[in-house]
XYZ file of C-alpha atoms in Angstrom:
528
model
C -36.136 161.774 196.132
C -34.782 162.279 199.651
C -38.148 161.282 201.078
C -38.026 158.048 199.084
C -34.580 157.239 200.442
C -35.727 157.781 204.005
C -38.938 155.859 203.521
C -37.165 152.958 201.863
C -35.104 152.688 205.037
C -38.304 152.441 207.043
C -39.768 149.769 204.798
C -36.618 147.667 204.858
C -37.072 147.189 208.597
C -40.487 145.591 208.148
C -39.467 142.096 207.113
C -42.456 140.278 208.573
C -45.744 140.875 210.314
C -44.320 139.733 213.599
C -41.306 142.024 213.444
C -42.742 145.246 212.047
C -45.636 146.200 214.295
C -43.725 148.071 216.992
C -41.421 149.985 214.657
C -43.372 153.229 214.711
C -44.422 153.145 218.374
C -41.605 155.441 219.442
C -39.845 158.367 217.799
C -36.794 157.051 215.968
C -33.278 157.879 216.949
C -30.991 159.715 214.564
C -30.058 157.343 211.769
C -33.043 155.069 212.323
C -35.278 156.833 209.790
C -37.692 159.736 210.077
C -40.767 160.459 212.101
C -43.654 160.962 209.738
C -44.888 164.528 210.054
C -46.038 165.705 206.612
C -48.468 164.571 203.953
C -45.640 164.550 201.412
C -43.781 161.965 203.463
C -46.823 159.690 203.430
C -47.095 160.040 199.665
C -43.421 159.141 199.420
C -44.150 155.819 201.101
C -46.154 154.730 198.071
C -43.411 155.901 195.739
C -40.833 153.975 197.748
C -42.529 150.653 197.071
C -41.375 150.933 193.449
C -37.755 151.623 194.304
C -35.285 148.930 193.181
C -34.366 148.296 196.815
C -37.922 147.296 197.644
C -39.266 145.684 194.479
C -40.783 142.843 196.490
C -43.697 145.185 197.032
C -44.864 144.466 193.491
C -44.112 140.743 193.387
C -46.803 138.104 193.388
C -45.090 135.269 195.257
C -47.935 132.716 195.270
C -46.066 129.677 193.964
C -49.145 127.440 194.178
C -50.701 129.195 191.200
C -47.711 128.212 189.075
C -47.107 124.654 190.202
C -50.487 123.253 191.306
C -52.774 124.194 188.436
C -53.634 121.703 185.707
C -51.712 123.873 183.252
C -48.410 122.839 184.845
C -46.804 119.455 184.818
C -43.447 117.985 185.723
C -43.428 114.582 184.046
C -41.400 111.498 184.860
C -39.578 111.950 181.548
C -38.513 115.447 182.526
C -37.364 114.167 185.890
C -35.289 111.493 184.198
C -33.572 114.213 182.157
C -32.266 115.860 185.301
C -34.698 118.762 185.441
C -34.142 119.159 189.185
C -31.044 121.137 188.279
C -33.425 123.901 187.208
C -36.234 123.476 189.736
C -36.219 123.836 193.481
C -38.047 121.165 195.434
C -40.965 123.501 196.096
C -42.000 123.007 192.480
C -41.802 119.232 192.852
C -43.719 119.175 196.120
C -46.518 121.356 194.779
C -46.594 119.377 191.538
C -47.313 116.343 193.744
C -49.905 118.216 195.847
C -47.737 118.296 198.970
C -48.155 121.943 200.047
C -47.399 121.107 203.686
C -43.701 121.056 202.825
C -43.818 124.697 201.759
C -43.640 125.713 205.421
C -39.897 125.563 204.890
C -39.913 128.254 202.196
C -37.832 131.151 203.397
C -40.044 133.970 204.578
C -38.259 136.425 202.293
C -39.470 134.419 199.260
C -43.052 134.011 200.424
C -46.368 135.648 199.705
C -46.658 136.049 203.461
C -43.831 138.573 203.652
C -44.614 140.397 200.408
C -48.279 140.917 201.275
C -47.800 141.841 204.923
C -45.163 144.414 204.003
C -47.750 146.082 201.790
C -50.413 145.790 204.492
C -48.085 147.458 206.979
C -47.473 150.213 204.419
C -51.228 150.766 204.058
C -51.694 150.709 207.842
C -48.961 153.318 208.252
C -50.664 155.682 205.816
C -54.108 155.235 207.366
C -52.762 155.614 210.910
C -50.712 158.744 210.299
C -52.972 160.520 207.818
C -54.811 162.367 210.596
C -51.562 163.237 212.368
C -49.495 164.793 209.596
C -49.678 168.312 208.176
C -50.214 169.357 204.580
C -52.260 168.093 201.680
C -55.700 169.212 200.584
C -58.813 167.346 201.669
C -59.059 165.852 198.185
C -55.435 164.698 198.257
C -55.921 163.152 201.665
C -59.042 161.312 200.543
C -57.216 159.983 197.487
C -54.274 158.743 199.556
C -56.621 157.002 201.982
C -58.443 155.322 199.096
C -55.148 154.082 197.672
C -54.147 152.688 201.068
C -57.484 150.918 201.533
C -57.074 149.355 198.087
C -53.543 148.158 198.890
C -54.728 146.532 202.108
C -57.758 144.898 200.476
C -55.723 143.618 197.537
C -52.996 142.110 199.699
C -55.337 140.472 202.198
C -57.122 138.912 199.223
C -53.814 137.602 197.895
C -52.962 136.152 201.310
C -56.392 134.529 201.595
C -56.006 132.897 198.192
C -52.603 131.535 199.101
C -52.856 130.483 202.754
C -56.599 130.043 203.397
C -59.066 127.457 202.155
C -61.210 128.468 199.164
C -64.103 130.851 199.778
C -67.525 129.238 200.151
C -70.319 129.234 202.700
C -69.149 125.978 204.259
C -65.624 127.311 204.798
C -66.396 130.687 206.383
C -65.531 129.523 209.899
C -62.250 127.914 208.820
C -58.870 129.458 209.613
C -58.382 132.894 208.081
C -55.430 135.233 208.678
C -54.002 137.366 211.466
C -55.762 140.693 210.968
C -53.816 143.835 211.763
C -55.064 147.290 210.827
C -52.609 149.340 212.902
C -48.884 149.898 213.308
C -48.622 149.381 217.063
C -47.299 146.297 218.797
C -49.824 143.545 219.419
C -49.458 140.240 221.195
C -52.339 138.622 219.298
C -51.265 136.919 216.085
C -54.034 134.340 216.113
C -55.804 133.663 212.845
C -59.276 135.111 212.455
C -61.956 133.260 210.513
C -62.137 133.302 206.741
C -65.416 135.213 207.062
C -63.744 137.991 209.051
C -60.940 138.282 206.487
C -63.387 138.719 203.622
C -65.425 141.204 205.633
C -62.269 143.303 206.024
C -61.488 143.002 202.308
C -64.989 144.109 201.327
C -64.877 146.992 203.838
C -61.533 148.242 202.522
C -62.645 147.814 198.935
C -65.786 149.849 199.623
C -63.613 152.648 201.020
C -61.355 152.468 197.940
C -64.013 152.427 195.206
C -64.400 156.241 195.001
C -60.750 156.441 193.822
C -60.796 158.553 190.678
C -57.134 158.480 189.654
C -57.008 157.309 186.025
C -54.865 154.498 184.694
C -53.661 156.675 181.837
C -52.480 160.260 182.210
C -51.426 161.891 178.970
C -49.414 159.222 177.203
C -48.271 157.428 180.356
C -49.908 154.217 181.553
C -49.466 154.334 185.332
C -50.063 150.726 186.317
C -47.591 151.088 189.163
C -50.122 153.388 190.842
C -53.471 152.482 192.369
C -56.153 153.695 189.939
C -59.863 153.560 189.138
C -59.576 150.710 186.622
C -57.548 148.620 189.089
C -60.006 149.146 191.957
C -63.033 148.212 189.872
C -61.131 145.344 188.258
C -60.182 143.957 191.654
C -63.806 144.291 192.784
C -64.899 142.207 189.789
C -62.335 139.515 190.681
C -63.336 139.535 194.352
C -67.061 139.159 193.723
C -66.438 136.440 191.122
C -64.534 134.531 193.825
C -67.394 135.110 196.279
C -69.986 133.901 193.771
C -71.822 137.219 193.504
C -72.044 137.176 189.719
C -74.244 140.250 189.368
C -71.730 142.425 191.236
C -68.794 140.816 189.432
C -70.320 141.717 186.064
C -71.159 145.230 187.259
C -67.597 145.976 188.316
C -66.056 144.308 185.265
C -68.097 146.663 183.099
C -67.055 149.637 185.231
C -63.388 148.679 184.901
C -63.752 148.372 181.126
C -65.413 151.782 181.081
C -62.307 153.166 182.829
C -60.023 151.465 180.319
C -61.123 148.835 177.822
C -58.567 148.753 175.009
C -57.554 145.146 174.338
C -54.238 144.277 172.709
C -54.520 142.662 169.297
C -52.082 139.756 168.992
C -52.446 139.860 165.213
C -50.519 143.113 165.013
C -49.082 143.912 168.454
C -46.595 141.059 168.783
C -43.549 140.961 166.569
C -41.776 137.664 166.074
C -38.030 137.996 165.764
C -35.461 135.553 164.446
C -32.953 134.941 167.218
C -29.697 133.038 166.923
C -28.739 131.162 170.049
C -25.533 129.167 170.466
C -26.487 125.703 171.702
C -23.900 122.904 171.887
C -21.613 124.805 169.571
C -24.158 125.295 166.807
C -26.350 128.203 165.841
C -29.869 127.330 166.910
C -32.566 129.369 165.198
C -35.653 129.936 167.245
C -38.643 132.174 166.890
C -39.010 134.335 169.949
C -40.502 137.676 170.885
C -40.040 140.237 173.570
C -41.071 143.743 174.560
C -38.945 145.174 177.340
C -36.712 143.421 179.802
C -37.845 142.727 183.339
C -34.617 144.364 184.436
C -35.996 147.836 183.747
C -35.624 149.368 187.195
C -38.168 152.169 186.852
C -41.079 149.941 187.768
C -43.176 151.617 185.086
C -43.266 148.794 182.562
C -46.868 148.258 181.413
C -48.332 144.797 180.964
C -48.909 145.577 177.317
C -50.311 142.286 176.148
C -53.156 141.797 178.603
C -53.469 145.556 179.109
C -52.860 145.305 182.840
C -54.461 147.740 185.275
C -52.131 147.024 188.156
C -48.687 145.510 187.842
C -48.010 142.370 189.844
C -44.964 140.297 188.955
C -45.276 136.542 189.280
C -42.103 135.590 191.100
C -40.539 132.149 190.862
C -37.201 130.437 190.469
C -38.481 127.910 187.947
C -39.783 127.782 184.441
C -43.430 127.276 183.476
C -43.759 123.729 182.118
C -46.997 123.434 180.113
C -49.116 120.356 180.739
C -50.611 118.225 177.986
C -54.032 119.512 179.054
C -52.965 123.111 178.438
C -51.485 122.279 175.033
C -54.526 120.258 173.995
C -56.796 123.173 174.901
C -55.296 125.041 171.940
C -56.138 122.293 169.449
C -55.222 118.788 168.354
C -51.930 119.482 166.566
C -49.439 122.273 165.906
C -51.124 123.373 162.691
C -54.437 123.864 164.437
C -52.904 125.215 167.637
C -50.954 127.905 165.822
C -54.228 129.563 164.876
C -54.331 130.576 168.538
C -51.679 133.277 168.768
C -51.137 132.627 172.470
C -49.822 129.190 171.579
C -47.909 130.474 168.567
C -45.986 133.123 170.483
C -45.816 131.856 174.068
C -45.230 128.100 173.728
C -41.747 126.724 173.101
C -41.244 123.031 172.314
C -37.670 123.309 173.585
C -37.594 126.080 176.140
C -34.627 125.095 178.306
C -31.958 126.699 176.071
C -33.807 129.997 176.166
C -32.984 132.590 178.785
C -34.041 136.149 179.612
C -36.024 137.610 176.679
C -35.505 134.343 174.868
C -31.726 134.377 174.582
C -28.520 133.360 176.170
C -28.681 130.447 178.633
C -27.652 126.891 177.899
C -28.467 123.688 179.763
C -27.094 120.222 179.147
C -30.290 118.203 178.714
C -31.244 115.466 176.307
C -34.616 115.759 174.633
C -37.053 118.628 174.474
C -37.757 120.806 177.487
C -41.111 122.501 176.762
C -41.887 125.873 178.246
C -44.453 128.653 178.206
C -43.065 132.168 178.313
C -45.533 135.021 178.457
C -43.406 138.040 179.226
C -39.611 138.153 179.100
C -38.951 134.737 180.534
C -40.832 133.179 183.428
C -42.782 136.160 184.751
C -46.507 136.577 184.226
C -48.903 139.429 184.849
C -51.388 138.470 187.539
C -53.037 141.796 188.325
C -56.455 142.865 186.998
C -56.418 143.504 183.266
C -58.639 144.262 180.294
C -58.630 140.637 179.164
C -59.653 139.427 182.621
C -62.556 141.878 182.759
C -63.856 140.741 179.376
C -63.727 137.115 180.481
C -65.342 137.880 183.858
C -68.157 139.679 182.086
C -68.686 136.720 179.779
C -68.597 134.119 182.563
C -70.975 136.026 184.818
C -73.381 136.531 181.929
C -73.337 132.781 181.266
C -73.795 131.876 184.936
C -76.807 134.203 185.074
C -78.422 132.461 182.097
C -77.240 134.682 179.238
C -74.859 132.036 177.894
C -75.609 132.601 174.211
C -75.035 136.350 174.526
C -71.826 135.663 176.473
C -70.334 133.572 173.662
C -71.388 136.123 171.065
C -69.657 138.806 173.154
C -66.406 136.829 173.254
C -66.577 135.984 169.557
C -66.937 139.675 168.760
C -64.883 141.473 171.406
C -62.200 138.978 172.429
C -61.426 136.078 170.100
C -60.559 138.287 167.069
C -57.758 139.764 169.219
C -56.301 136.355 170.103
C -56.970 134.168 167.055
C -55.156 134.481 163.734
C -57.047 136.220 160.968
C -56.199 133.161 158.839
C -58.088 130.795 161.132
C -61.192 129.044 159.741
C -64.540 130.102 161.181
C -65.032 126.841 163.050
C -61.843 127.509 164.994
C -62.272 131.246 165.429
C -65.661 131.171 167.153
C -66.639 129.568 170.476
C -69.793 127.467 170.464
C -71.948 125.653 173.030
C -75.332 123.955 173.185
C -76.349 125.117 176.630
C -75.433 126.964 179.813
C -73.159 124.323 181.363
C -71.212 123.815 178.154
C -70.888 127.582 177.658
C -69.405 127.977 181.156
C -66.977 125.138 180.398
C -65.926 126.843 177.159
C -65.415 130.201 178.892
C -63.359 128.622 181.686
C -61.181 126.986 179.032
C -60.672 130.398 177.445
C -59.628 131.793 180.837
C -57.194 128.878 181.157
C -55.580 129.730 177.825
C -55.361 133.403 178.772
C -54.091 132.965 182.361
C -52.539 129.473 182.568
C -50.043 130.093 185.369
C -51.842 132.716 187.437
C -55.648 132.860 187.507
C -56.153 129.234 186.463
C -55.300 128.066 189.979
C -57.763 130.586 191.441
C -60.417 129.246 189.044
C -59.786 125.685 190.211
C -60.141 126.741 193.846
C -63.415 128.595 193.355
C -64.983 126.097 190.930
C -64.258 123.144 193.205
C -65.940 124.853 196.156
C -68.849 126.731 194.597
C -72.424 125.442 194.385
C -72.166 124.323 190.738
C -71.047 120.663 190.435
C -70.817 120.952 186.646
C -67.612 123.019 186.714
C -65.605 120.798 189.089
C -61.994 120.161 188.091
C -59.942 117.091 189.022
C -56.175 117.025 188.477
C -54.255 113.737 188.188
C -50.487 113.357 187.808
C -48.007 110.507 187.806
C -44.653 111.173 189.412
C -42.067 109.678 191.684
C -42.935 109.179 195.330
C -41.895 112.010 197.634
C -39.527 111.032 200.451
C -41.566 111.101 203.698
C -38.440 111.399 205.867
C -38.473 115.180 205.817
C -35.976 115.652 203.009
C -38.946 115.836 200.599
C -36.876 114.947 197.539
C -38.248 112.383 195.059
C -37.151 108.811 195.726
C -36.771 108.086 191.988
C -37.868 104.486 192.249
C -41.618 104.068 192.725
C -44.014 106.033 190.515
C -47.311 106.923 192.178
C -50.479 108.710 191.103
C -51.294 112.052 192.715
C -54.873 113.303 192.499
C -56.473 116.554 193.574
C -60.260 116.439 193.568
C -63.010 118.747 194.817
C -63.415 116.317 197.702
C -59.752 116.452 198.708
C -58.738 117.847 202.079
C -59.605 121.518 201.624
C -56.251 122.553 203.112
C -54.416 120.824 200.265
C -55.511 123.877 198.269
C -53.360 126.108 200.493
C -49.675 126.875 200.927
C -48.215 126.250 204.369
C -47.481 129.371 206.394
C -43.684 129.833 206.675
C -42.525 127.995 209.782
C -40.431 131.017 210.780
C -43.633 133.059 211.166
C -45.269 130.365 213.280
C -42.160 130.238 215.476
C -41.844 134.001 215.928
C -45.516 134.199 216.928
C -44.829 131.691 219.730
C -47.236 129.297 218.075
C -50.196 131.691 218.022
C -50.255 131.536 214.219
C -51.847 128.142 213.675
C -50.492 126.120 210.773
C -52.841 124.801 208.082
C -54.350 121.372 208.740
C -53.061 118.863 206.207
C -53.799 115.597 208.002
């Protein structure tokens, strides 16, 4: 544990890309940390990222995927109830497709910081691996593969937060500052999107031989880079890039590493909870597994059977849109056949707190919410359910649409739909390829409403298939253009995000602090 303590001290000094690069250039003074000399110390770096003092290393801080997808919706009625007491203005701005205002998000709460800290960690391991003593050749190869995976995964997350969607026409658009070392550099300029994806593919290729299993004995080690996670990430990457053959290949490889899918018919237990609301006992049906406050970092994403734990971090609750609710059926009776709706949707979510209990808010009317895992956190890492759905979608896109639906009706829907559901509800149907793809994308929306749905919108609106385009329209108060960004609460306007919108509207703004520290070399996204 002493190595972890020392290494945590090192990591805490790396608060941003611009401030961490020169940290290891010189030998540290006493009290500054340690000079990395042994293989064991490098291994300890990866253990340190799960320490309570550095839990940001496992957070997914991409707020766009929560607030900009068509599964989310702040309505005028909610605004009139005083919901802003629970939401920061970032949620409002993204709800109204105003990502340019997110430049003011504090760096410490941004995907930029979280991802670049992990990239610096990977760079440190890859830089020092040939300089330290100890470790067998096999151990060294494994550590390098883990580091390459970390770097690939985090550059992908950055690209899908701060860069325009991947497509042939966008390859020469602004990418990211690329840094593969730990030394000081004066060049923080953004490379092209093409160069970023070339780095991701290169690192992924180096990581694919990783043989560490997800499960060892009885322990599911989703905090550790593993073979299922690497192949699962490869499937996600190639789906984004439109290489459907490779995406299917790696989805099948990930499922071969670990393919057990949770059955919502018998693996979720509803519990009667009594919550004191306005002086009265309020009975609500809720469920929970383990609290997010478990500080070991070893909590498995049991429901989606996650391969690699990534917390979705936000200060606000997930407000389900009418489109999301209607995707489950026409009314509550029909919707409850889908166990995701039955267990995760709350008609009046505001009084519920951590694991469904304890917090009270003074609002009139219902405050709907969608709570997947112990409150407002969602798994966003590769998982068994994602691999099944990637396999089905890629089959359909390659012409095997009938087989794809049969696969889902056999290997997926029985695990998500109540055994009491009628056949016409239980099974997915389509009359052709385009309709089958639409049905599968709707299934992905129901499975990943506040994480992967936004990624699906980005890729579908910029791929070469016009049949899967998605337009989002919302009515809300006008946003104050003065720079305060708060709603004006007088004029209601319509906000629309279409495939033909400014491509940079699909991106978060880079934190202004990072642009400033780089002396302007980090170019901000182009919103005008």
